[in-house]
């Protein structure tokens, strides 16, 4: 997987988030403060600008640039959290990028978020979409799947993980203030995480 | 939605320009609001910040006897580490800097990152978590920081102005937080400029109990009731976690869209409740201090005073949002 | 309509009780708000008043360096002569009393009757009429008194505090009024507790230009526009009657339901307009000072300062609504 | 006409204003500040209390008590204005009260308002209902009409005068701020003046 693929990943993610900006914000309005779509849209626009201004030489550089930009431009909870996913992923990623190498590095990124946010599976956060995606990647590698199959499965797992947050009661982040009233709504961060995985699947096709 | 803005994207910067134009005592640089005169050698610097939309918090509390710098984020979005790092470096007078952080995941993460990244400056930080509407348990992000932030910024600011060392300022700031609790009730939802419609729908016949200051819905909904009953609900919630006794600092805070007259009606009920519990309103604030854009509603914040805290509260303060003694 | 009140009939008294409970510096007796310390021998007494619903005006401006007493009427209804007579007698320190009256038929008639009926007290009165939205002609009741009331009460108060005689205090009060003009724009109507619904209907797409502070509709309706355009409309209207020059006192006043952040956005535009005319923002106020219940909108008030007026503005004031210098 | 008739007049006026309180307030909302109904309702309730607490001995006393109470309790423009109508009427009224005597005294009351408010016929105020009523009374006296006929005609004249304010542009009071926008609305004070005259007609029947 070449550097261009990773640059394309964030361009596609930016496009999908822009398209779904209002849906993400409405999900956040229901159990948060109605800014998630706006936050990510702003952040990813900045990421694309950064990647265009100084085209990175390596996949790893694309990811660390993206992660750092998200931390520097988004704010809120999702800025540092997404930022550390991509920064850690970038740090751990070796060139040339193989599917197995990406899968291992991605798992490190997910672990970084879990640690930073002290969130576990079932807390109704982005982790509920990211962790299943990571697991799906690992299984695909084990089963010798193609890059394309692997990312399709990761995207599907993230999407299912996001939908699975609907019946959950939030234990982390703003939604946790609602207690039982958080049940019945999809977590906005899990929804945006699914968009990131969908974008990746799209660009490797 | 009708708002006095130019664009949703420019509202925070436009408002900061207005603050700079209105208050020669302030300087705005790279989305950080500073005292115009800059840091004082040997004085502990106080930096706070958080999402915009809570005005006058925080930028309105920058000035003598209170904050040295405020970092406003996007609307309802905590600031980014860069702002906090700039502010921390700029206000350091050699005695270190205290970060006053409201307890929200985003605020905590961004201030933590900034504290790690800023080097050469001694940084302490205090977490404000006074909102009794949220249970402080393993199953939540913990109590939110709301009205008590004003108390912490004012009293810690007075202590820093008096030349106390960082450890002492941080200690008292934590003490003020521990001795303070708040509860908020919304009659309407706020509307963010970007969303363009109310964050939550609230029928004419109902109010939302235990709301946050970001338009987060509360814990429960009840039928609209009289000021006496609503004040009673808020006071019982506070009294349950912080039994009222002795001298109290009482703030009846407007959420942004509620007229002062109504806040005074609520204050009368709050004062009667306090009296009924055998405690005493020793100091008070009535007005818009920690708002949530155009939300209609109020919050009550109470701090159990002692002589030291009373002295710190009474000390001179000169900021756009709070001023006395000079 | 949702309001933080007990009953529509008790709201004014309930709010006065809240003020008394919140501000030990005030005393409330028979619907008149006084300074707790009472009149000062040889000092000219300042009495103002008007309908309630404009808080902090007038009761919030009772205190050192400003008013000696305020007479709040029912909501949007001027006080009755009895209140004004009581207040005038009570604040007379032997040097006479100045009545500060906003130019509305009801206020004028009731203050006039009181002035006739009170005997043994030397009474002078000043009429505040700063609102350029109303043409001052034979065919109207004349320009309304709005935001400039704060300027008159502050500067006349400072002069009285300094021991000036009644004639001088009245003279300067009139001068401040002559050098001041205002213009207001509403995004929404206010809702009075008794009526229970908006006084006028204003669609999402329109704003009302030249509104009064009692929910009187304005002179015209235009499509909703940006803060820059709306501020421009207000400033052109003021500049047309009071050409801006030299040092200005500029107030961007909220109507009660508009968040501070939006007022700062407006202030930035107002300051830019002033600069464009070659004048200078020398002093400023941004916030809710002369409100109209829960109305969303703003008004701009401008006073042409000179050295004397600037000194009077800067003089110490200690009231719930305005405080500095002590 | 006995003292009881005049006491009954204010009781009936209080009843009619209470019934029409919201209509009066809505008229005031359109071109004023939405408090006229509330103001008069409050004032007339106080008048009835005052008349009950210390029953006056003469018609003149009923009227001066009513006028003074309105001035002391209503506030706004209508308090002093209605107050002076009735105070002047009371001052000028001689006992025993004849129709001619009442008519002459009533005219004095109307003149008092015109003077106090500096308002003339056509300014779109209560004067536009009160002056026609006074004129109708005078004509009735001239034509030797019965008390009952006279007050019926006065009530009708006041009602017509109130309706006639609809096309007028206000030149006095709060409505004058509206300029041409005041056209097309009935003046609240003229409407309440018509209620006063209707109440009088009702009690002499
Ligand atoms: N402690 C946490 N660990 C992991 N993810 C979290 C945590 N807190 C919040 N999140 C994620 O962040 C999302 C909210 O992001 P955003 O709305 O941009 O920030 P904020 O909550 O500060 O407004 C939530 O939907 C959730 O997925
Ligand atoms: N100058 C005046 N002369 C005569 N009547 C007046 C004058 N100004 C106002 N009014 C009457 O008073 C009425 C308004 O009364 P009200 O609403 O109670 O007082 P306010 O205008 O102070 O709110 C108007 O409808 C008009 O009939
Ligand atoms: Mg959010
Ligand atoms: Mg947020
Ligand atoms: Mg009125
Ligand atoms: Mg009226």
PDB file of C-alpha atoms in Angstrom, chain A residues 102-111 114 127 129-141 150 153-155 157-158 197:
ATOM      1  CA  UNK A 102      -1.280  -2.334   8.976  1.00  0.00           C
ATOM      2  CA  UNK A 103      -3.492  -4.616  11.053  1.00  0.00           C
ATOM      3  CA  UNK A 104      -0.928  -4.787  13.848  1.00  0.00           C
ATOM      4  CA  UNK A 105      -0.345  -1.025  13.811  1.00  0.00           C
ATOM      5  CA  UNK A 106      -4.064  -0.294  13.710  1.00  0.00           C
ATOM      6  CA  UNK A 107      -4.558  -2.420  16.816  1.00  0.00           C
ATOM      7  CA  UNK A 108      -1.941  -0.276  18.533  1.00  0.00           C
ATOM      8  CA  UNK A 109      -3.913   2.813  17.551  1.00  0.00           C
ATOM      9  CA  UNK A 110      -7.082   1.372  19.038  1.00  0.00           C
ATOM     10  CA  UNK A 111      -5.278   0.471  22.234  1.00  0.00           C
ATOM     11  CA  UNK A 114      -8.743   2.894  24.932  1.00  0.00           C
ATOM     12  CA  UNK A 127     -14.077   2.222  20.637  1.00  0.00           C
ATOM     13  CA  UNK A 129     -16.609   0.696  16.217  1.00  0.00           C
ATOM     14  CA  UNK A 130     -12.793   0.792  16.158  1.00  0.00           C
ATOM     15  CA  UNK A 131     -12.107  -2.373  18.167  1.00  0.00           C
ATOM     16  CA  UNK A 132     -14.364  -4.647  16.082  1.00  0.00           C
ATOM     17  CA  UNK A 133     -12.767  -3.189  12.945  1.00  0.00           C
ATOM     18  CA  UNK A 134      -9.330  -4.001  14.273  1.00  0.00           C
ATOM     19  CA  UNK A 135     -10.456  -7.506  15.176  1.00  0.00           C
ATOM     20  CA  UNK A 136     -11.917  -8.033  11.694  1.00  0.00           C
ATOM     21  CA  UNK A 137      -8.622  -6.952  10.142  1.00  0.00           C
ATOM     22  CA  UNK A 138      -6.689  -9.400  12.304  1.00  0.00           C
ATOM     23  CA  UNK A 139      -9.026 -12.258  11.341  1.00  0.00           C
ATOM     24  CA  UNK A 140      -8.751 -11.336   7.666  1.00  0.00           C
ATOM     25  CA  UNK A 141      -4.973 -11.440   7.894  1.00  0.00           C
ATOM     26  CA  UNK A 150      -9.948  -7.255   4.654  1.00  0.00           C
ATOM     27  CA  UNK A 153     -14.813  -6.711   6.460  1.00  0.00           C
ATOM     28  CA  UNK A 154     -13.281  -4.052   8.752  1.00  0.00           C
ATOM     29  CA  UNK A 155     -15.726  -1.459   7.411  1.00  0.00           C
ATOM     30  CA  UNK A 157     -17.494  -4.656  11.470  1.00  0.00           C
ATOM     31  CA  UNK A 158     -17.172  -0.940  12.304  1.00  0.00           C
ATOM     32  CA  UNK A 197     -13.345   2.609   7.957  1.00  0.00           C
TER      33      UNK A 197
END
